[in-house]
Short mmCIF file of C-alpha atoms in Angstrom, two decimals:
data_model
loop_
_atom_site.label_atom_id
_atom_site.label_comp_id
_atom_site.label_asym_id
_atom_site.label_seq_id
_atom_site.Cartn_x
_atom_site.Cartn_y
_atom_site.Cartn_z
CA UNK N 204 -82.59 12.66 -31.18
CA UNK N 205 -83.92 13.23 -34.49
CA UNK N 206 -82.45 12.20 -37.92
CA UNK N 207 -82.42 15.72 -38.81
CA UNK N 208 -80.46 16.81 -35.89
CA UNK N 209 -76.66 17.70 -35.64
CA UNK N 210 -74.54 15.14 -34.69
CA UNK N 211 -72.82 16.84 -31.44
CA UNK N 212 -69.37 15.42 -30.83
CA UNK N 213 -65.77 15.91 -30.18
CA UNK N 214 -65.75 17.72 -33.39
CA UNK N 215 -68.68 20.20 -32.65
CA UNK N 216 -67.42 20.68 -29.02
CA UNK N 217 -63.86 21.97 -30.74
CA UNK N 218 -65.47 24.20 -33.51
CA UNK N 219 -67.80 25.39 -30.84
CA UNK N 220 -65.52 26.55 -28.70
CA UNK N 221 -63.48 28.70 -31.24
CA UNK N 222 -66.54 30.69 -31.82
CA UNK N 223 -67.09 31.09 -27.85
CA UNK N 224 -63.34 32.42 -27.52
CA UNK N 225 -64.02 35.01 -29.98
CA UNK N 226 -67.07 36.21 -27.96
CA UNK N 227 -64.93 35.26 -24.43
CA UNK N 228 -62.36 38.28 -26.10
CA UNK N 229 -65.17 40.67 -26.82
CA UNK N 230 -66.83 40.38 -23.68
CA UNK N 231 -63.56 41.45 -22.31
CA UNK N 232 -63.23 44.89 -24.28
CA UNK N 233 -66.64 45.41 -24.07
CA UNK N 234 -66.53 45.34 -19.63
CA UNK N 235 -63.14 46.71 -20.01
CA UNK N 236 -64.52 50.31 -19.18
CA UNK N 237 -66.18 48.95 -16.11
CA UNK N 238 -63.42 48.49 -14.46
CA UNK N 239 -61.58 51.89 -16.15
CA UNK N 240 -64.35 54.21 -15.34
CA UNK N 241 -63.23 56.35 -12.92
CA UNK N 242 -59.83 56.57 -14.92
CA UNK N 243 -61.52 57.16 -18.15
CA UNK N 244 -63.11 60.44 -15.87
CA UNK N 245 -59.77 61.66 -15.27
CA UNK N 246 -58.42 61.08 -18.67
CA UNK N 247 -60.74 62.96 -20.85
CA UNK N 248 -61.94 65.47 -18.40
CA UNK N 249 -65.65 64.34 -18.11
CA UNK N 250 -68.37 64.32 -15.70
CA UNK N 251 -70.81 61.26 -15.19
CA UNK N 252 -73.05 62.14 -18.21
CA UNK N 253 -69.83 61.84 -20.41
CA UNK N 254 -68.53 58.96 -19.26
CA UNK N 255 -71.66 57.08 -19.30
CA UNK N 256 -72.01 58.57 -23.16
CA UNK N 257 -69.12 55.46 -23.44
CA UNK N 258 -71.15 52.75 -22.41
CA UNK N 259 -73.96 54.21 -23.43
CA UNK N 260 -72.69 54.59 -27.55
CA UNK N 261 -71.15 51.16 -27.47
CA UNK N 262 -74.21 49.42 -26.23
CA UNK N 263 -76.46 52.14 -29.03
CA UNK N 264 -74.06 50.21 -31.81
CA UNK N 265 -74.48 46.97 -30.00
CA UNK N 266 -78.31 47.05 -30.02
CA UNK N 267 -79.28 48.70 -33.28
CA UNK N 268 -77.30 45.73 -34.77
CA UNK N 269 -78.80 43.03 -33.63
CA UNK N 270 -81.15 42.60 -36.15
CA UNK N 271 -78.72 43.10 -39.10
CA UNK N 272 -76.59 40.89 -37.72
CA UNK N 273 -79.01 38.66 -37.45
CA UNK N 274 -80.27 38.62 -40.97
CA UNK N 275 -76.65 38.25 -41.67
CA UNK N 276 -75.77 34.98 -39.68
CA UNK N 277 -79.29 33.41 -41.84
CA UNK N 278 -77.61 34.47 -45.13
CA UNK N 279 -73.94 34.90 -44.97
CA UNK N 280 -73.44 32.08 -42.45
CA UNK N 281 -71.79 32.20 -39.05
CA UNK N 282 -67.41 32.58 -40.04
CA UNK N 283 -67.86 35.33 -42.23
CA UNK N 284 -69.69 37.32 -39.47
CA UNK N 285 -67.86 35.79 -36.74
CA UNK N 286 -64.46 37.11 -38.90
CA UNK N 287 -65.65 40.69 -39.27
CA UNK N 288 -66.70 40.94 -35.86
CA UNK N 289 -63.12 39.73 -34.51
CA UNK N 290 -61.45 42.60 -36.72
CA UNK N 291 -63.88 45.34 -35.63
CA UNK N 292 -63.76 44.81 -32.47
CA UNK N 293 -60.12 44.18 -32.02
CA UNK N 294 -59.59 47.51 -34.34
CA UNK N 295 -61.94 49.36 -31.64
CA UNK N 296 -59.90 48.50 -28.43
CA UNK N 297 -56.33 49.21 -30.07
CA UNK N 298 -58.14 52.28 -30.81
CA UNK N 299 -59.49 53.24 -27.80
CA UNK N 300 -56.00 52.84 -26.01
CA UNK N 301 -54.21 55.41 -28.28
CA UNK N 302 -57.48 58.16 -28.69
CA UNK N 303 -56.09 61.19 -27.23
CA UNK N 304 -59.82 62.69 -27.12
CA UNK N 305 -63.40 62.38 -26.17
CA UNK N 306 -64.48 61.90 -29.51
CA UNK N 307 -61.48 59.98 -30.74
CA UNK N 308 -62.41 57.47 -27.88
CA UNK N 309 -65.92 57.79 -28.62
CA UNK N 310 -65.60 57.24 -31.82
CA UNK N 311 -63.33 53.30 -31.14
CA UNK N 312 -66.20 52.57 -28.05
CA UNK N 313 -68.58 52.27 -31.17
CA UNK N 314 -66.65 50.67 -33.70
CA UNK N 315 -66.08 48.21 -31.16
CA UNK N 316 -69.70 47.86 -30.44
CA UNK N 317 -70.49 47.16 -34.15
CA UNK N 318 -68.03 44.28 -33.79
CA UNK N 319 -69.26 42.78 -30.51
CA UNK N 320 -72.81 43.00 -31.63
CA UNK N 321 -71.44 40.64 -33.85
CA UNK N 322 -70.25 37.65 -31.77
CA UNK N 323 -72.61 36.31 -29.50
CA UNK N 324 -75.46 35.58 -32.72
CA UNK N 325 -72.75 34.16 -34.43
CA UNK N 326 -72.04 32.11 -31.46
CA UNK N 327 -76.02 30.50 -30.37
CA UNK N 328 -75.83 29.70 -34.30
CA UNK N 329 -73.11 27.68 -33.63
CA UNK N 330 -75.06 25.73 -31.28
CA UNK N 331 -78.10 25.39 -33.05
CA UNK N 332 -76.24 24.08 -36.05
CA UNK N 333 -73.71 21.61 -34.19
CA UNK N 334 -75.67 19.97 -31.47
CA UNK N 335 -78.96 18.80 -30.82
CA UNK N 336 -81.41 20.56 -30.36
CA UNK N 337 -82.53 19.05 -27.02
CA UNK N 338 -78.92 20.74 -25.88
CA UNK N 339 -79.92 24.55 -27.17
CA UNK N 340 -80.36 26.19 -23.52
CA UNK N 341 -77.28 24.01 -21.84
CA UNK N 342 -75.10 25.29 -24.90
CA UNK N 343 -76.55 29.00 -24.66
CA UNK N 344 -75.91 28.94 -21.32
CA UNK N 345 -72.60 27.83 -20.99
CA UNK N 346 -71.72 30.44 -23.95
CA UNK N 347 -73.45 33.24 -21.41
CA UNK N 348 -71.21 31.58 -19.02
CA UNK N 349 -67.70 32.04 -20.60
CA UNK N 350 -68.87 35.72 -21.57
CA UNK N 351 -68.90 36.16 -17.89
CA UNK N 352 -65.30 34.72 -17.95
CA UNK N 353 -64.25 37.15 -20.07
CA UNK N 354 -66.08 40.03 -17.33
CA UNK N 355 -64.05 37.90 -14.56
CA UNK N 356 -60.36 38.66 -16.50
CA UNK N 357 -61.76 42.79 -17.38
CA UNK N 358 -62.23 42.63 -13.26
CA UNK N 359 -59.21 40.54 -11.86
CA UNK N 360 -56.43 40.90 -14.89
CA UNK N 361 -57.26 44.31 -16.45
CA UNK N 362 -57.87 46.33 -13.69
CA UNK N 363 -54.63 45.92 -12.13
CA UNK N 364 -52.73 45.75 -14.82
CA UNK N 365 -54.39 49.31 -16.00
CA UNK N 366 -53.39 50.82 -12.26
CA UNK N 367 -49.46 48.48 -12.43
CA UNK N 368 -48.44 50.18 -16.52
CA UNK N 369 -51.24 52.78 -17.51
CA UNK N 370 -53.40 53.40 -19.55
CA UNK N 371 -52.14 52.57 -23.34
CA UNK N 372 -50.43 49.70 -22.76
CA UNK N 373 -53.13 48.06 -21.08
CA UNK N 374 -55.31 48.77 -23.53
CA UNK N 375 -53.28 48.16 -26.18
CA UNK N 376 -51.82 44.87 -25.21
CA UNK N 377 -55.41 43.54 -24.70
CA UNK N 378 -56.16 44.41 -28.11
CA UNK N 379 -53.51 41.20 -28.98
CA UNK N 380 -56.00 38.98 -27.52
CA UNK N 381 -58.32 39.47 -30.70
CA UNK N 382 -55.03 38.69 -33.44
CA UNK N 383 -54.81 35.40 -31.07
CA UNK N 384 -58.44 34.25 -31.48
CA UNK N 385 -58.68 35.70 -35.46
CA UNK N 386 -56.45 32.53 -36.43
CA UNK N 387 -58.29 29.51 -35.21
CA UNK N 388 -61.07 31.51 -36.56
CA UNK N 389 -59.59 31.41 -39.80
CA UNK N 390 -58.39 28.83 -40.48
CA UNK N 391 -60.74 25.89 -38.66
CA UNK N 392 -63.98 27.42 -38.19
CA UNK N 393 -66.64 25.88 -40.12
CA UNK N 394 -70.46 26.81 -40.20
CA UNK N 395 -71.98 23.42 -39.96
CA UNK N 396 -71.38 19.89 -39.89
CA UNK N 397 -70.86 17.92 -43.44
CA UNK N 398 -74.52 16.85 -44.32
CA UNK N 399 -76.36 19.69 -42.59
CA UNK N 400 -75.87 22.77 -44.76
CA UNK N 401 -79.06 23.13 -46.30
CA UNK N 402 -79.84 26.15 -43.63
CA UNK N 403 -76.66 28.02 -43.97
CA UNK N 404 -76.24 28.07 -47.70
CA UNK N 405 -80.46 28.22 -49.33
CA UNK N 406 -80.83 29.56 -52.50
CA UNK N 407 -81.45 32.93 -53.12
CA UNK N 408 -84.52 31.96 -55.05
CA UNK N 409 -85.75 30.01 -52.03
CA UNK N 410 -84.61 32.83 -49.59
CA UNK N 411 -86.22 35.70 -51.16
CA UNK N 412 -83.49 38.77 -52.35
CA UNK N 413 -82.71 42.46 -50.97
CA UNK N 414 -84.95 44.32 -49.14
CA UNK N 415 -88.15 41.41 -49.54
CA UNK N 416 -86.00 39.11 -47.65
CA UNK N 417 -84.45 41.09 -44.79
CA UNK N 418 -88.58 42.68 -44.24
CA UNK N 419 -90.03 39.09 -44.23
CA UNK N 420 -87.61 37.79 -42.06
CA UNK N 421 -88.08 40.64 -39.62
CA UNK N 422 -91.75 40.28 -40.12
CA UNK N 423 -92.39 36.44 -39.89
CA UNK N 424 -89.93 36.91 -36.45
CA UNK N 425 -91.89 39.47 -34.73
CA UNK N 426 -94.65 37.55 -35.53
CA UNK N 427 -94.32 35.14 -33.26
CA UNK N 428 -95.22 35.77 -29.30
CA UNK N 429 -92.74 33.56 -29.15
CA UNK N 430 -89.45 36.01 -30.12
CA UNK N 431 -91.45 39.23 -28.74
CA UNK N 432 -91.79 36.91 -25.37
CA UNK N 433 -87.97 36.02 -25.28
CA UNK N 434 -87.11 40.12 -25.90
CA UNK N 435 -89.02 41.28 -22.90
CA UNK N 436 -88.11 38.63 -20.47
CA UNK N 437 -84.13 39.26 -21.87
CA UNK N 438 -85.34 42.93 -21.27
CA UNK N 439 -86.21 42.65 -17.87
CA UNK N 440 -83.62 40.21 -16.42
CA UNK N 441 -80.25 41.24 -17.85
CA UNK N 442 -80.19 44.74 -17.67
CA UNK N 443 -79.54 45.07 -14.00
CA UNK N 444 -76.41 43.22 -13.73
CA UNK N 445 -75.09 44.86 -16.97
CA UNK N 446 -75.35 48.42 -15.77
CA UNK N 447 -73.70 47.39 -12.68
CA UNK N 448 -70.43 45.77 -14.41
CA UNK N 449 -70.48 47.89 -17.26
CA UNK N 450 -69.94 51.37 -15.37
CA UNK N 451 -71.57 52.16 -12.73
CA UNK N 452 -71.00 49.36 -10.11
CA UNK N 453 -67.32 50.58 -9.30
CA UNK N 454 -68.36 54.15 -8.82
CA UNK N 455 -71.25 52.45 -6.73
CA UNK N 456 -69.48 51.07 -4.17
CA UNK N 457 -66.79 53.48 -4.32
CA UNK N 458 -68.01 56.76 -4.12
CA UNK N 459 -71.76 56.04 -2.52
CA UNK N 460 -70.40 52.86 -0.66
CA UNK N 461 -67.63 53.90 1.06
CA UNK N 462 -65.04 50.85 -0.24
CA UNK N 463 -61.99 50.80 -1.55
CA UNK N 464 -61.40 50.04 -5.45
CA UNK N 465 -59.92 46.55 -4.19
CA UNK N 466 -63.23 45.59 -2.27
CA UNK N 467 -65.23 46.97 -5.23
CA UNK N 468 -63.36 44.92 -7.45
CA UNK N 469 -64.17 41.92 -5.19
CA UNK N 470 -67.37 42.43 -5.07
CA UNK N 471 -67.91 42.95 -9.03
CA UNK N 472 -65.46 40.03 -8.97
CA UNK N 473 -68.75 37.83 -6.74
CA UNK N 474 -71.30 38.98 -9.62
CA UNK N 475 -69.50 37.02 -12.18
CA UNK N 476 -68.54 34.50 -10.12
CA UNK N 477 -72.54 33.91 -8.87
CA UNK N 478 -73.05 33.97 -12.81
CA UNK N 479 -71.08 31.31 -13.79
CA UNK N 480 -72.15 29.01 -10.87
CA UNK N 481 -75.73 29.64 -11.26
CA UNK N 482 -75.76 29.44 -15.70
CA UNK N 483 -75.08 26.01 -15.22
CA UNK N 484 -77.96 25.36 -12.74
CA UNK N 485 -80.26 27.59 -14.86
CA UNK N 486 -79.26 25.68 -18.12
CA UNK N 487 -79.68 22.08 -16.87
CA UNK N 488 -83.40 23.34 -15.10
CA UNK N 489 -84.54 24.36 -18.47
CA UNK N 490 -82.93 21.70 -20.35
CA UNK N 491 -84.96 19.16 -18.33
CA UNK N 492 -88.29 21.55 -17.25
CA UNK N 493 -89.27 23.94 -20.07
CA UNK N 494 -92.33 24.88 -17.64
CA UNK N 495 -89.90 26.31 -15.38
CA UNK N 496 -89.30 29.31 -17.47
CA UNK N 497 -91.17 31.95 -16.69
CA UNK N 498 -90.85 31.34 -12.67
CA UNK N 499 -87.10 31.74 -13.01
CA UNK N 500 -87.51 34.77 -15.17
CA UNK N 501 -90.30 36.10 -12.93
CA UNK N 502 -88.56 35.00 -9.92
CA UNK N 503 -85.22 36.40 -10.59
CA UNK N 504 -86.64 39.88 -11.50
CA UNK N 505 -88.53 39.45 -7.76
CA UNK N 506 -85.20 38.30 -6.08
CA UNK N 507 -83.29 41.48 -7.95
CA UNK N 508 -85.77 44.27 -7.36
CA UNK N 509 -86.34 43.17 -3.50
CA UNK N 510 -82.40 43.78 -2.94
CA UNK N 511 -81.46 46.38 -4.84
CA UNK N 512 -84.65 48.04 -2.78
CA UNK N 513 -83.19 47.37 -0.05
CA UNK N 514 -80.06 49.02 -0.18
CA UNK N 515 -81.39 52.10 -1.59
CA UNK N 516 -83.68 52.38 1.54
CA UNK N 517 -81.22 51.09 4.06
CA UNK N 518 -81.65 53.29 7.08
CA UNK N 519 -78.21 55.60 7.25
CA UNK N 520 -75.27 56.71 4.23
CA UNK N 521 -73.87 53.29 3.79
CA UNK N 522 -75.45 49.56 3.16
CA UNK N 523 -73.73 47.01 5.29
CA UNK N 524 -71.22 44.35 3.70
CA UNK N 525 -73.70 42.23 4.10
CA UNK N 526 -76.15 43.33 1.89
CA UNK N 527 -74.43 44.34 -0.73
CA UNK N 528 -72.84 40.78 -0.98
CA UNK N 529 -76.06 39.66 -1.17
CA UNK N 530 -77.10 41.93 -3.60
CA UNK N 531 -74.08 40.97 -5.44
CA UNK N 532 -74.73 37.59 -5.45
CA UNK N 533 -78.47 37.98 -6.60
CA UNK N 534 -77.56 40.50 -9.44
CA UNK N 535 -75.28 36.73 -11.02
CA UNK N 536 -78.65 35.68 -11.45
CA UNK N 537 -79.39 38.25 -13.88
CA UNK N 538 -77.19 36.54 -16.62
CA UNK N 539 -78.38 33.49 -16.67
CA UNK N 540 -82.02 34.17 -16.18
CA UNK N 541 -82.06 36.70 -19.72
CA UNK N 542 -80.69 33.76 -21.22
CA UNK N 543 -84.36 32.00 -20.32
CA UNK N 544 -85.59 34.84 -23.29
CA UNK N 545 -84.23 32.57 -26.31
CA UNK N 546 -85.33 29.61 -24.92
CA UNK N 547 -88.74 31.08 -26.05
CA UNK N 548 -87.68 32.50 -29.24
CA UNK N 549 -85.58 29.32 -30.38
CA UNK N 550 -88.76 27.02 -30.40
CA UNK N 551 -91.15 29.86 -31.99
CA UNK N 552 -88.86 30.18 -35.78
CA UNK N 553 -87.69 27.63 -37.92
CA UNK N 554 -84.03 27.43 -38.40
CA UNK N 555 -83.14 29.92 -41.30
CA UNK N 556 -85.18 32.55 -38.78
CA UNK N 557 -82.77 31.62 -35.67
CA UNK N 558 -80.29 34.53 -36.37
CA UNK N 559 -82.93 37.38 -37.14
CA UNK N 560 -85.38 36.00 -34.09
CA UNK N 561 -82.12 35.75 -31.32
CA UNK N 562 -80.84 39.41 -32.83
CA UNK N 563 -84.34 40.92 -31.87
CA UNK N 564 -84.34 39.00 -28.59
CA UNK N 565 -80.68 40.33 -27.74
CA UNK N 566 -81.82 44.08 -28.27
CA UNK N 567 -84.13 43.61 -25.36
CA UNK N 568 -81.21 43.95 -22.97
CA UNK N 569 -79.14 46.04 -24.31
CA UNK N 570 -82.27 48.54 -24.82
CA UNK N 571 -83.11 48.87 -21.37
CA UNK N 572 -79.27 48.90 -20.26
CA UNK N 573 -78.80 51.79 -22.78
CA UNK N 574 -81.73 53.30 -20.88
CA UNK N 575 -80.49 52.84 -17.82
CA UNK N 576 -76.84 53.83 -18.12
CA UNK N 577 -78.24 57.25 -19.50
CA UNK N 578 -80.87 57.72 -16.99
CA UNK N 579 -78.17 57.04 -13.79
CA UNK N 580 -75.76 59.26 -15.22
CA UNK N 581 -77.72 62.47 -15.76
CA UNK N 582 -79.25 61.80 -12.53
CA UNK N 583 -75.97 61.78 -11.05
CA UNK N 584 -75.60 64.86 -12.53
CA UNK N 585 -78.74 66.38 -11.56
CA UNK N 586 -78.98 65.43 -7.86
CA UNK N 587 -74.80 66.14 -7.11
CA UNK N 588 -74.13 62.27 -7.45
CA UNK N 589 -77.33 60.75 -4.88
CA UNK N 590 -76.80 57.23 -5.99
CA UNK N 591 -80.37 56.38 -4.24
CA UNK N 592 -82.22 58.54 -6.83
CA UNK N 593 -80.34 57.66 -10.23
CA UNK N 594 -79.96 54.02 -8.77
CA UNK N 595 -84.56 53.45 -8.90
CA UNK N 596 -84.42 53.39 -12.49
CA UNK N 597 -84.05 49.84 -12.16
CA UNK N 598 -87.11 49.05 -10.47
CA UNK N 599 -89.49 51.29 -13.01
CA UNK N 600 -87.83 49.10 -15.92
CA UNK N 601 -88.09 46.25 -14.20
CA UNK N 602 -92.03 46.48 -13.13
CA UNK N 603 -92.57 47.58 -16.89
CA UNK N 604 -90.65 44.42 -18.34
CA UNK N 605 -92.62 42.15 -15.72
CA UNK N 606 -95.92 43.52 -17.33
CA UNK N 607 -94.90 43.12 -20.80
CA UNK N 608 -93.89 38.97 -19.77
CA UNK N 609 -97.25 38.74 -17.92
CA UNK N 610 -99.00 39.88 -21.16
CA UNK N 611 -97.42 37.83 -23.93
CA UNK N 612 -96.85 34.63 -21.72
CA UNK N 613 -100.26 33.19 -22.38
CA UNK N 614 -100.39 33.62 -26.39
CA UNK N 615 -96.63 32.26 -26.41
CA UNK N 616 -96.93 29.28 -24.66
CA UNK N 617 -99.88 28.13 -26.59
CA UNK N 618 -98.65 28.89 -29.84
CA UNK N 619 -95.35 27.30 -28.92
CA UNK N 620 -97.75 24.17 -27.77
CA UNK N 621 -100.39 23.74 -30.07
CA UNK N 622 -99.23 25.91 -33.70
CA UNK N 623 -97.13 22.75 -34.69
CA UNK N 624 -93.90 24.50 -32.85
CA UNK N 625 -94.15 22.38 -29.26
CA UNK N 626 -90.82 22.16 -27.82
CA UNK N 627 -91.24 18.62 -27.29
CA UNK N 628 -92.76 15.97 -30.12
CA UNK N 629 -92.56 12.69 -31.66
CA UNK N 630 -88.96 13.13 -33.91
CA UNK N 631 -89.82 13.46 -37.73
CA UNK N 632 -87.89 11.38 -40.01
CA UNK N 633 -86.84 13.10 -43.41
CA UNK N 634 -89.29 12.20 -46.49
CA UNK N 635 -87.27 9.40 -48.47
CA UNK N 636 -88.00 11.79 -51.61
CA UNK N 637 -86.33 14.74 -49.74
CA UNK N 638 -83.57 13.03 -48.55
CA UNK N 639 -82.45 11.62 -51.77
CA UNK N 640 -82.28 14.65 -53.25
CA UNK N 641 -80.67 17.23 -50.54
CA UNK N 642 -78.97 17.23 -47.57
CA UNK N 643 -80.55 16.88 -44.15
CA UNK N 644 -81.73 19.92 -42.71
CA UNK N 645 -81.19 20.32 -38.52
CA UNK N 646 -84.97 20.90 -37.82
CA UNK N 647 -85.15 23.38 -35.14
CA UNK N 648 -88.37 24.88 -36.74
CA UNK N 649 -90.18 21.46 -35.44
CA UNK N 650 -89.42 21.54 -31.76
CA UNK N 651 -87.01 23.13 -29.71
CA UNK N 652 -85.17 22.26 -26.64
CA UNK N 653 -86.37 19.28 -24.87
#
């Protein structure tokens, strides 16, 4: 570990994790329509284009403020965005519960976007600025990992508490869940360790003001094959999985598949379980083999696009149980494998570029989810609900994210080797000079994850 690197600890494991259960609680309402989709139909009168206008507007909100958010974690630090975040998108799902309209509830799904975009940023700045940087894709993952909790409670708390009292106060009392997590928040969150605050808190003079700051960051980011690497590969890997828990997996295997809304819930129920298992597996392969990137990207896309092909050609109306567990299993990958995407933008910016580099890898997802949910729905719509036809969107964005990774991999990995950002070499000790007059900075502009 170098000198300039954050101390881990007890310390940093307990400030981590506050910022984690404030994502954990917007990861809930954010799935919580996933599981309320067909009820959500019945509520406001809609048809398949409407409802996925929902998903579709929240995850519009989501994406377009990545980058914003990002240039806001690099200069107001992580609490103060974390903070906002926690009140949007607690404010959204209370919100949502009372709208007594389309646009009402329209209107809540994308406030409580713009407060979800702001949480899991917030969070992989955490990480970067407590521990080591040798732990960056074993503490991304397991921060992908308890988002998926939060999808496990939407799926086996929500859902059946939404069908036991109704609509309001299920909604409602799940908005409680953000007052609970807005206190620790508060009151005990801190941005950095004592002695490594140089990143958080530069001058303005050093940072550049207004509008010539937030274009250089954006600039210097893109930049790098690095960040535009990590966007497509989060682009092509996460999208799948999120379409299918966001909205449309339930009316899936409902209404296409035959099952009942409990064996649909067990089945979405297997996709976050497969996610959880396998983050930690993709984390630690990572942590110790940064060569094995771009097979597991390249080789979960394979894996995803081979099954989902297969059930939309299976022979006869239905897939057997079979095969859609499998599927279901395969599509945990999905999670864990876009997580692979900052693992190439970490190493490619120095530290106060972290937040505006992960906010433009982030969109990548959400961009071709937002795609997606649209493209399903009016297909739906168009074809009298053939599931086969709106359901091969997937494979066109995934074979155009796999070209995009094919065509940047070459420039990124020899930048990240041989342009003095090589995830791996000798630690640099601070300058005596420099360290006498400033804190240490965590150098994650050096080398990145080992």
């Amino acid at each position: 570990m170098s000198a300039l690197d954050p101390p881990g600890g007890r310390k940093a494991v307990a400030v981590w994790s506050i910022g984690v259960a404030v994502y954990f609680v917007a990861v809930i309402f954010r799935t919580s329509l996933g599981v309320a989709g067909l009820d959500a139909a019945d509520r406001f009168h809609v048809n398949a284009s409407a409802l996925a206008t929902f998903s579709l507007l929240q995850l519009l909100v989501y994406a377009g403020m990545q980058i914003p958010v990002g240039l806001m974690v690099d200069r107001l630090g992580t609490k103060k965005v974390l903070t906002l975040g926690a009140v949007l998108f607690t404010t959204g799902q209370l919100a949502f519960a009372l709208s007594p309209s389309y646009e009402m509830a329209l209107a809540a799904r994308a406030l409580l976007g713009c407060g979800d975009a702001m949480t899991f940023i917030s969070v992989l700045r955490l990480g970067t600025r407590w521990f080591p940087s040798r732990r960056g894709p074993l503490m991304a993952q397991l921060a992908g990992l308890v988002g998926m909790a939060g999808n496990l409670v939407s799926t086996l708390v929500l859902a059946p508490v939404l069908h036991g009292v109704g609509w309001v106060p299920a909604f409602a009392g799940s908005a409680a869940a953000g007052l609970v997590v807005l206190v620790p928040l508060v009151l005990f969150l801190r941005d950095h360790p004592e002695g490594h605050a140089a990143g958080d808190a530069a001058p303005p003079v050093a940072r550049g003001a207004g509008g010539g700051f937030v274009r250089r960051q954006i600039r210097e980011s893109w930049s790098e094959p690095g960040t535009r690497l990590g966007l497509w590969v989060h682009f092509t890997t996460q999208f799948p999985a999120m379409v299918f828990l966001l909205l449309w997996g339930m009316p899936f295997l409902v209404e296409a598949q035959g099952l009942s809304r409990t064996t649909a819930g067990g089945l979405l129920t297997l996709v976050v379980a497969s996610n959880m298992t396998l983050g930690l597996v993709y984390g630690q392969i990572v942590g110790r083999r940064q060569s094995s990137r771009i097979p597991l990207a390249l080789g979960t896309v394979g894996l995803t696009a081979l099954l989902w092909a297969a059930v939309l050609v299976y022979p006869g109306d239905r897939a057997p149980m079979w095969l859609l567990i499998t599927l279901c299993l395969v599509l945990g990958s999905c999670g864990p494998a876009s997580m692979i995407g900052f693992d190439f933008a970490r190493p490619a910016n120095p530290a106060d570029r972290q937040g505006t580099a992960s906010g433009i890898t982030n969109m990548g997802g959400f961009i071709a989810s937002m795609t997606t949910l649209l493209a399903v729905g009016i297909l739906l719509d168009a074809t009298g609900d053939n599931y086969r036809i709106a359901f091969s969107t997937v494979l066109v964005l995934e074979a155009l994210g796999v070209t995009q990774i094919l065509r940047l991999r070459g420039r990124a990995l020899s930048r990240e080797a041989a342009g003095g950002r090589a995830v791996v070499p000798a630690p640099r000790a601070p300058q005596p000079e420099q360290a006498a007059r400033e804190c240490p900075l965590p150098e994650t502009s050096g080398r990145g994850p080992q």
